[in-house]
Coordinates of C-alpha atoms in Angstrom, one line a residue:
M75 CA 33.5 22.2 18.0
I76 CA 31.6 24.0 15.3
K77 CA 32.6 21.2 12.8
I78 CA 31.2 18.6 15.2
I79 CA 27.9 20.4 15.6
F80 CA 27.6 20.9 11.8
F81 CA 28.4 17.2 11.2
A82 CA 25.8 16.1 13.9
S83 CA 23.3 18.5 12.4
S84 CA 23.9 17.1 8.9
I85 CA 23.5 13.5 10.1
Y86 CA 20.2 14.4 11.9
N87 CA 18.9 16.2 8.8
F88 CA 19.6 13.1 6.7
L89 CA 18.1 10.6 9.1
S90 CA 15.0 12.8 9.8
N91 CA 14.4 13.2 6.0
K92 CA 11.4 10.9 5.4
F93 CA 11.7 11.4 1.6
Y94 CA 15.0 9.5 1.4
F95 CA 13.6 6.9 3.7
K96 CA 10.5 6.3 1.5
L97 CA 12.6 6.3 -1.6
L98 CA 15.0 3.6 -0.3
Y99 CA 12.3 1.6 1.3
L100 CA 10.3 1.5 -1.9
F101 CA 13.3 0.3 -3.9
T102 CA 14.1 -2.4 -1.2
S103 CA 10.5 -3.6 -0.9
L104 CA 10.2 -4.0 -4.6
S105 CA 13.5 -5.8 -4.7
V106 CA 12.3 -8.2 -2.0
S107 CA 9.3 -9.1 -4.2
T108 CA 11.7 -10.2 -7.1
T109 CA 14.6 -12.5 -7.5
L110 CA 16.7 -9.7 -6.1
L111 CA 15.6 -11.0 -2.7
F112 CA 18.6 -13.4 -3.0
A113 CA 21.0 -10.7 -3.8
P114 CA 23.7 -10.1 -1.2
G115 CA 22.8 -7.3 1.2
I116 CA 19.1 -6.9 0.4
R117 CA 17.9 -8.6 3.6
F118 CA 20.5 -6.6 5.7
L119 CA 19.3 -3.4 4.0
N120 CA 15.7 -4.3 4.9
K121 CA 16.7 -4.6 8.6
I122 CA 18.5 -1.3 8.5
L123 CA 15.4 0.4 7.1
I124 CA 13.3 -1.0 9.9
F125 CA 15.7 0.5 12.5
W126 CA 15.7 3.8 10.5
G127 CA 11.9 3.7 10.5
L128 CA 11.8 3.2 14.3
L129 CA 14.2 6.2 14.7
L130 CA 11.9 8.3 12.5
I131 CA 9.0 7.4 14.8
A132 CA 10.9 8.8 17.7
I133 CA 11.8 11.9 15.7
N134 CA 8.2 12.4 14.8
L135 CA 7.2 12.3 18.4
Y136 CA 9.8 14.9 19.2
E137 CA 8.7 17.2 16.3
L138 CA 5.0 16.7 17.3
F139 CA 5.6 19.0 20.3
Q140 CA 7.7 21.4 18.2
K141 CA 5.3 22.0 15.3
K142 CA 1.7 22.4 16.2
R143 CA -0.9 21.4 13.6
K144 CA -4.5 20.4 14.1
P145 CA -4.8 16.7 13.1
Y146 CA -7.3 15.7 10.4
S147 CA -10.2 13.4 11.3
F148 CA -8.5 10.4 9.5
E149 CA -5.3 10.9 11.4
I150 CA -7.2 10.7 14.6
V151 CA -8.7 7.5 13.4
L152 CA -5.2 6.0 12.8
Y153 CA -4.1 7.1 16.2
A154 CA -7.2 5.5 17.7
F155 CA -6.3 2.3 15.9
L156 CA -2.7 2.4 17.3
V157 CA -3.9 3.0 20.9
L158 CA -6.5 0.3 20.7
T159 CA -4.2 -2.3 19.2
L160 CA -1.4 -1.5 21.6
A161 CA -3.8 -1.9 24.5
I162 CA -5.3 -5.2 23.4
T163 CA -1.8 -6.5 22.5
F164 CA -0.6 -6.1 26.1
I165 CA -3.9 -7.3 27.5
S166 CA -4.6 -10.3 25.3
Y167 CA -1.5 -11.4 23.5
P168 CA 1.7 -9.7 24.8
T169 CA 4.3 -11.4 22.7
L170 CA 7.4 -9.9 21.1
E171 CA 6.1 -10.7 17.6
N172 CA 2.9 -8.8 18.2
I173 CA 4.7 -5.8 19.6
K174 CA 7.0 -5.8 16.5
T175 CA 3.8 -5.9 14.3
W176 CA 2.4 -2.9 16.2
L177 CA 5.7 -1.0 15.7
I178 CA 5.5 -1.8 11.9
N179 CA 2.0 -0.3 11.9
T180 CA 3.1 2.7 13.8
M181 CA 5.9 3.3 11.2
L182 CA 3.4 3.0 8.3
F183 CA 0.8 5.3 9.9
T184 CA 3.3 8.0 11.2
V185 CA 6.3 7.9 8.9
I186 CA 5.3 6.4 5.5
F187 CA 1.9 8.1 5.8
S188 CA 3.0 11.6 6.7
I189 CA 1.3 14.9 6.1
D190 CA 4.1 17.5 5.5
A191 CA 2.2 20.6 6.2
F192 CA 5.2 22.8 6.4
K193 CA 6.8 21.9 3.1
L194 CA 6.3 24.0 0.0
K195 CA 3.8 22.5 -2.4
N196 CA 6.4 22.5 -5.3
S197 CA 8.8 20.5 -3.1
L198 CA 6.1 18.0 -2.4
K199 CA 5.2 17.7 -6.1
K200 CA 8.9 17.2 -7.0
E201 CA 9.3 14.5 -4.4
L202 CA 6.2 12.7 -5.6
T203 CA 7.5 12.9 -9.2
I204 CA 10.8 11.3 -8.2
I205 CA 9.1 8.5 -6.3
S206 CA 6.8 7.9 -9.2
Y207 CA 9.6 7.7 -11.8
L208 CA 11.6 5.4 -9.5
F209 CA 8.8 2.9 -9.3
V210 CA 7.8 3.2 -13.0
C211 CA 11.4 2.8 -14.3
L212 CA 12.1 -0.2 -12.0
T213 CA 8.8 -1.9 -13.0
F214 CA 9.4 -1.1 -16.7
I215 CA 12.8 -3.0 -16.6
L216 CA 11.4 -5.8 -14.5
S217 CA 8.3 -6.2 -16.6
S218 CA 10.2 -6.1 -19.9
I219 CA 12.5 -8.9 -18.9
S220 CA 9.6 -10.9 -17.3
I221 CA 7.6 -10.7 -20.6
N222 CA 10.6 -12.1 -22.5
M223 CA 11.0 -14.9 -19.9
I224 CA 7.3 -15.8 -20.1
L225 CA 7.0 -15.8 -23.9
S226 CA 10.2 -17.7 -24.3
V227 CA 9.2 -20.2 -21.5
R228 CA 12.5 -19.6 -19.7
K229 CA 13.0 -20.0 -15.9
I230 CA 15.5 -18.6 -13.5
W231 CA 16.8 -21.2 -11.0
I232 CA 18.3 -20.0 -7.7
T233 CA 19.7 -22.1 -4.9
N234 CA 19.4 -20.5 -1.5
S235 CA 20.7 -21.7 1.9
Y236 CA 19.5 -18.7 4.0
T237 CA 17.5 -21.0 6.3
G238 CA 20.4 -23.4 6.7
E239 CA 19.1 -25.9 4.1
A240 CA 19.9 -25.5 0.4
I241 CA 16.6 -25.0 -1.5
T242 CA 16.3 -24.4 -5.2
Y243 CA 13.6 -22.0 -6.5
G244 CA 12.3 -21.7 -10.0
F245 CA 11.0 -18.4 -11.3
D246 CA 8.9 -17.9 -14.4
S247 CA 9.5 -14.1 -14.3
L248 CA 11.7 -11.8 -12.3
F249 CA 8.9 -11.5 -9.7
A250 CA 8.6 -14.1 -6.9
N251 CA 5.0 -14.9 -7.9
P252 CA 2.5 -14.0 -10.6
N253 CA 0.4 -11.9 -8.3
S254 CA 3.3 -9.6 -7.5
L255 CA 4.0 -9.3 -11.2
G256 CA 0.4 -8.5 -12.1
I257 CA -0.1 -6.0 -9.2
A258 CA 3.2 -4.2 -9.9
S259 CA 2.3 -3.8 -13.6
A260 CA -1.2 -2.5 -12.8
L261 CA 0.2 0.0 -10.3
S262 CA 2.9 1.0 -12.7
L263 CA 0.3 1.5 -15.4
V264 CA -1.7 4.0 -13.2
I265 CA 1.4 5.8 -11.9
G266 CA 2.7 6.0 -15.5
L267 CA -0.6 7.6 -16.5
Y268 CA -0.2 10.2 -13.7
L269 CA 3.4 10.9 -15.0
F270 CA 2.1 11.3 -18.6
L271 CA -0.4 13.9 -17.4
N272 CA 2.1 15.6 -15.2
T273 CA 5.0 16.2 -17.7
K274 CA 5.3 18.5 -20.7
S275 CA 8.4 16.7 -22.0
T276 CA 7.7 14.8 -25.3
T277 CA 10.5 12.3 -24.4
L278 CA 9.0 11.5 -21.1
K279 CA 5.5 11.2 -22.6
I280 CA 6.8 8.7 -25.1
F281 CA 8.5 6.7 -22.4
N282 CA 5.2 6.6 -20.4
V283 CA 3.3 5.5 -23.4
I284 CA 5.8 2.7 -24.0
N285 CA 5.6 1.8 -20.3
F286 CA 1.8 1.7 -20.6
L287 CA 2.0 -0.8 -23.5
V288 CA 4.5 -3.0 -21.6
Q289 CA 2.5 -3.0 -18.4
I290 CA -0.7 -3.9 -20.3
Q291 CA 1.0 -6.9 -21.8
T292 CA 2.5 -7.9 -18.5
L293 CA -0.8 -7.6 -16.7
I294 CA -2.4 -10.0 -19.3
L295 CA 0.4 -12.5 -19.1
S296 CA 0.6 -12.5 -15.3
T297 CA -3.0 -14.0 -15.0
C298 CA -3.4 -12.0 -11.8
R299 CA -7.1 -11.4 -11.3
S300 CA -6.8 -9.0 -8.3
A301 CA -4.7 -6.6 -10.4
Y302 CA -7.7 -5.8 -12.6
L303 CA -9.4 -4.3 -9.6
V304 CA -7.0 -1.3 -9.9
I305 CA -8.3 -0.6 -13.4
L306 CA -11.9 -0.9 -12.3
A307 CA -11.2 1.4 -9.3
L308 CA -9.7 4.0 -11.7
L309 CA -12.8 4.0 -13.9
F310 CA -15.0 4.2 -10.8
V311 CA -13.1 7.2 -9.4
Y312 CA -13.1 9.0 -12.7
M313 CA -16.9 8.6 -12.9
Y314 CA -17.4 9.6 -9.3
V315 CA -15.2 12.7 -9.4
Y316 CA -16.3 14.1 -12.7
I317 CA -20.0 13.6 -12.1
K318 CA -20.8 16.3 -9.5
N319 CA -24.5 15.5 -8.9
N320 CA -24.7 14.0 -5.5
Y321 CA -27.7 11.8 -6.3
I322 CA -25.8 10.3 -9.3
R323 CA -22.7 9.8 -7.1
F324 CA -24.8 8.0 -4.6
G325 CA -26.2 5.9 -7.4
I326 CA -22.7 5.0 -8.6
I327 CA -21.8 3.7 -5.1
F328 CA -25.1 1.9 -4.7
I329 CA -24.8 0.2 -8.2
T330 CA -21.2 -0.8 -7.5
L331 CA -22.0 -2.4 -4.1
S332 CA -25.1 -4.0 -5.4
S333 CA -23.3 -5.5 -8.4
F334 CA -20.6 -6.9 -6.1
V335 CA -23.3 -8.6 -3.9
I336 CA -25.1 -10.0 -7.0
I337 CA -21.9 -11.4 -8.5
V338 CA -20.9 -13.0 -5.2
T339 CA -24.5 -14.5 -4.8
V340 CA -24.7 -15.8 -8.4
Y341 CA -21.2 -17.3 -8.4
L342 CA -21.3 -18.5 -4.8
S343 CA -21.0 -22.2 -5.8
K344 CA -18.0 -21.4 -8.0
L345 CA -16.2 -19.2 -5.5
D346 CA -13.7 -21.9 -4.7
L347 CA -12.5 -21.9 -8.3
I348 CA -12.5 -18.1 -8.6
L349 CA -10.8 -17.5 -5.3
S350 CA -8.1 -20.2 -5.6
G351 CA -8.7 -21.6 -2.1
R352 CA -8.9 -18.3 -0.3
E353 CA -12.5 -18.9 0.8
A354 CA -11.2 -21.8 3.0
Y355 CA -9.0 -19.4 4.9
W356 CA -11.9 -17.0 5.2
R357 CA -14.3 -19.6 6.6
A358 CA -11.8 -20.5 9.3
A359 CA -11.2 -16.8 10.0
F360 CA -14.9 -16.2 10.5
T361 CA -15.0 -18.9 13.1
L362 CA -12.2 -17.2 15.0
I363 CA -13.9 -13.8 14.6
K364 CA -17.1 -15.2 16.0
N365 CA -15.2 -16.5 19.1
K366 CA -13.1 -13.3 19.7
P367 CA -15.0 -10.4 17.9
L368 CA -13.6 -7.5 20.0
F369 CA -9.9 -8.3 20.6
G370 CA -9.0 -10.8 17.9
V371 CA -6.4 -13.6 18.3
G372 CA -3.2 -11.6 17.7
N373 CA -0.9 -11.6 14.7
S374 CA 1.4 -14.3 16.1
N375 CA -1.5 -16.7 16.6
L376 CA -3.2 -16.1 13.2
I377 CA -1.4 -18.7 11.0
P378 CA -1.2 -21.6 13.5
M379 CA -4.9 -21.1 14.4
I380 CA -6.0 -21.0 10.7
K381 CA -3.9 -24.0 9.9
A382 CA -5.6 -25.9 12.7
F383 CA -8.7 -25.9 10.5
K384 CA -6.6 -27.7 7.8
P385 CA -7.5 -25.6 4.8
S386 CA -6.3 -26.5 1.3
F387 CA -3.1 -24.7 0.1
A388 CA -2.2 -24.0 3.8
E389 CA 1.4 -23.3 2.7
A390 CA 0.3 -20.0 1.0
L391 CA -0.8 -18.6 4.4
D392 CA 2.9 -18.2 5.4
L393 CA 3.6 -16.0 2.4
G394 CA 0.3 -14.1 1.9
G395 CA -1.7 -14.3 5.1
L396 CA -5.5 -14.6 4.7
H397 CA -5.4 -12.9 1.3
N398 CA -8.0 -10.4 2.5
I399 CA -6.6 -7.7 4.7
Y400 CA -10.0 -6.7 6.0
I401 CA -10.9 -10.2 7.2
E402 CA -7.3 -10.4 8.6
I403 CA -7.6 -7.2 10.6
A404 CA -10.9 -8.5 12.1
T405 CA -9.3 -11.8 13.0
V406 CA -6.0 -10.3 14.3
N407 CA -7.3 -7.2 16.2
G408 CA -11.1 -7.5 16.3
L409 CA -14.0 -5.8 14.6
V410 CA -13.5 -2.3 16.1
A411 CA -10.0 -2.2 14.6
L412 CA -11.4 -3.2 11.2
L413 CA -14.1 -0.4 11.4
L414 CA -11.4 2.1 12.1
I415 CA -9.4 1.1 9.0
I416 CA -12.5 1.2 6.8
L417 CA -13.4 4.6 8.3
F418 CA -9.9 5.9 7.5
I419 CA -10.3 4.9 3.8
I420 CA -13.8 6.5 3.6
L421 CA -12.7 9.8 5.2
V422 CA -9.6 10.1 3.0
F423 CA -11.7 9.4 -0.1
F424 CA -14.3 12.0 0.6
F425 CA -11.7 14.5 1.7
L426 CA -9.8 14.2 -1.5
V427 CA -13.0 14.2 -3.6
K428 CA -14.0 17.5 -1.9
K429 CA -10.6 19.0 -2.8
L430 CA -10.8 17.7 -6.4
D431 CA -14.2 19.3 -6.9
N432 CA -12.5 22.7 -6.5
C433 CA -9.3 21.9 -8.5
A434 CA -8.1 23.3 -11.8
P435 CA -8.9 20.9 -14.7
T436 CA -5.3 19.8 -15.4
E437 CA -4.5 19.3 -11.7
K438 CA -7.9 17.6 -11.2
L439 CA -7.2 14.9 -13.9
K440 CA -3.8 13.9 -12.6
Y441 CA -4.7 13.8 -8.9
T442 CA -7.9 12.0 -9.7
T443 CA -5.7 9.3 -11.2
L444 CA -3.8 9.0 -8.0
L445 CA -7.0 8.8 -6.0
G446 CA -7.8 5.9 -8.3
L447 CA -4.5 4.3 -7.2
F448 CA -5.5 4.8 -3.5
I449 CA -8.9 3.1 -4.1
G450 CA -7.4 0.5 -6.3
I451 CA -5.0 -0.7 -3.6
S452 CA -7.8 -0.7 -1.1
L453 CA -9.7 -3.1 -3.5
I454 CA -6.7 -5.3 -4.2
N455 CA -6.7 -6.0 -0.5
L456 CA -10.0 -7.8 -0.8
L457 CA -7.9 -10.6 -2.3
E458 CA -4.5 -9.8 -0.8
S459 CA -3.1 -8.9 2.6
N460 CA -0.9 -5.9 1.8
L461 CA -2.1 -2.9 3.8
I462 CA -0.8 -3.2 7.3
Y463 CA 1.1 -5.8 9.5
G464 CA 4.1 -5.8 7.3
V465 CA 5.9 -3.8 4.6
T466 CA 5.5 -4.5 0.9
F467 CA 5.8 -2.3 -2.2
I468 CA 2.0 -2.4 -2.4
N469 CA 1.2 -0.9 1.0
L470 CA 4.2 1.5 0.8
L471 CA 2.6 3.0 -2.4
F472 CA -0.8 3.2 -0.6
W473 CA 0.5 5.1 2.4
I474 CA 3.1 7.2 0.5
Y475 CA 0.7 8.4 -2.2
S476 CA -2.2 9.1 0.3
G477 CA 0.2 11.1 2.4
Y478 CA 1.5 13.2 -0.5
L479 CA -2.0 13.8 -1.9
I480 CA -3.3 15.1 1.4
S481 CA -0.1 17.2 1.9
I482 CA -0.4 18.8 -1.5
F483 CA -4.1 19.8 -0.8
H484 CA -3.3 20.8 2.8
K485 CA -2.9 24.5 1.9
N486 CA -6.6 24.9 1.1
K487 CA -7.7 23.2 4.3
V488 CA -11.1 21.5 4.4
L489 CA -11.8 19.4 7.5
L490 CA -14.3 16.6 7.5

């Protein structure tokens, strides 16, 4: 009997360990973005992880009553988003697909984004380092091979019959598309910089420098424009955090937003070339938002309703959505839902800036780098749809790193 209880306890401890879950899900989501998608067992593993995620949601609800902790303002915002979207899903578009989408969002907000207030800070730092090296090592290998393929003009041809019809795909790199390649390299570059600042090992520092050089070359070869937003975000965050004068900080935000508006205005006639057809999706989405501003059209209706406007490159909708998560949220769940997500990003940003202002110099530099990652992914989603409604390596990194950053700073609690 004791052995059975011990075995059951061991199984529960493993299944309730969100660190293992995040580690495996990050590996799987990155694999799905590459030619490994066609490897035996990857899709099956992805389904297992979804079930594991649902189990962790249930465990979280149970532990919520066991461990009492006052929620942060940004957590309340996420809970409000979940309550709102569940209500409008059942009222306006109660389909199985929309309920599944809601469950995916719940997993992202409560399992992937988790504030482990009762873990030791050193344990959190160790877990964050392991996750970071997993991603950097994988992207280092993938980018190195992809560079060789691109420069030697070689392709990988894969015939797949998953849908019942044999289809042959050609890949210019190990990634499924240039955007995934470029974004992965940009994120690896920033995370590698964090690891460089975080380690005292000469060997690891050399590795991170080599990775930095590899990812710079990959970023350039990928021709992915949205990936450069990560670099710009990093520079913006460094300036904002290290300049403590509030008037200058306000000026930085004002100049950044004004520059964005001016650039869009000046190049308005050329946006179709710059955005590669995205603006056609957005125009169609704005019409849908105008018709249903509060509740949206639902995730299951999004693609068919946008395709009804017959935009160019309509086939890209099936793979990348509207290529702007903020427009997509407003279209799918309404403007209130969009405001809640934007409010979450703003609250987390200012919470972490406030913490960094009182941080030791070495800690401040490396965690400011990760704040740059957080803002960088937020900006990437101006041209991509990888924040909610599904699981990709991009939104996993967003929710994982924001959760760990807040958890590490939780000991010196400052509520907004």
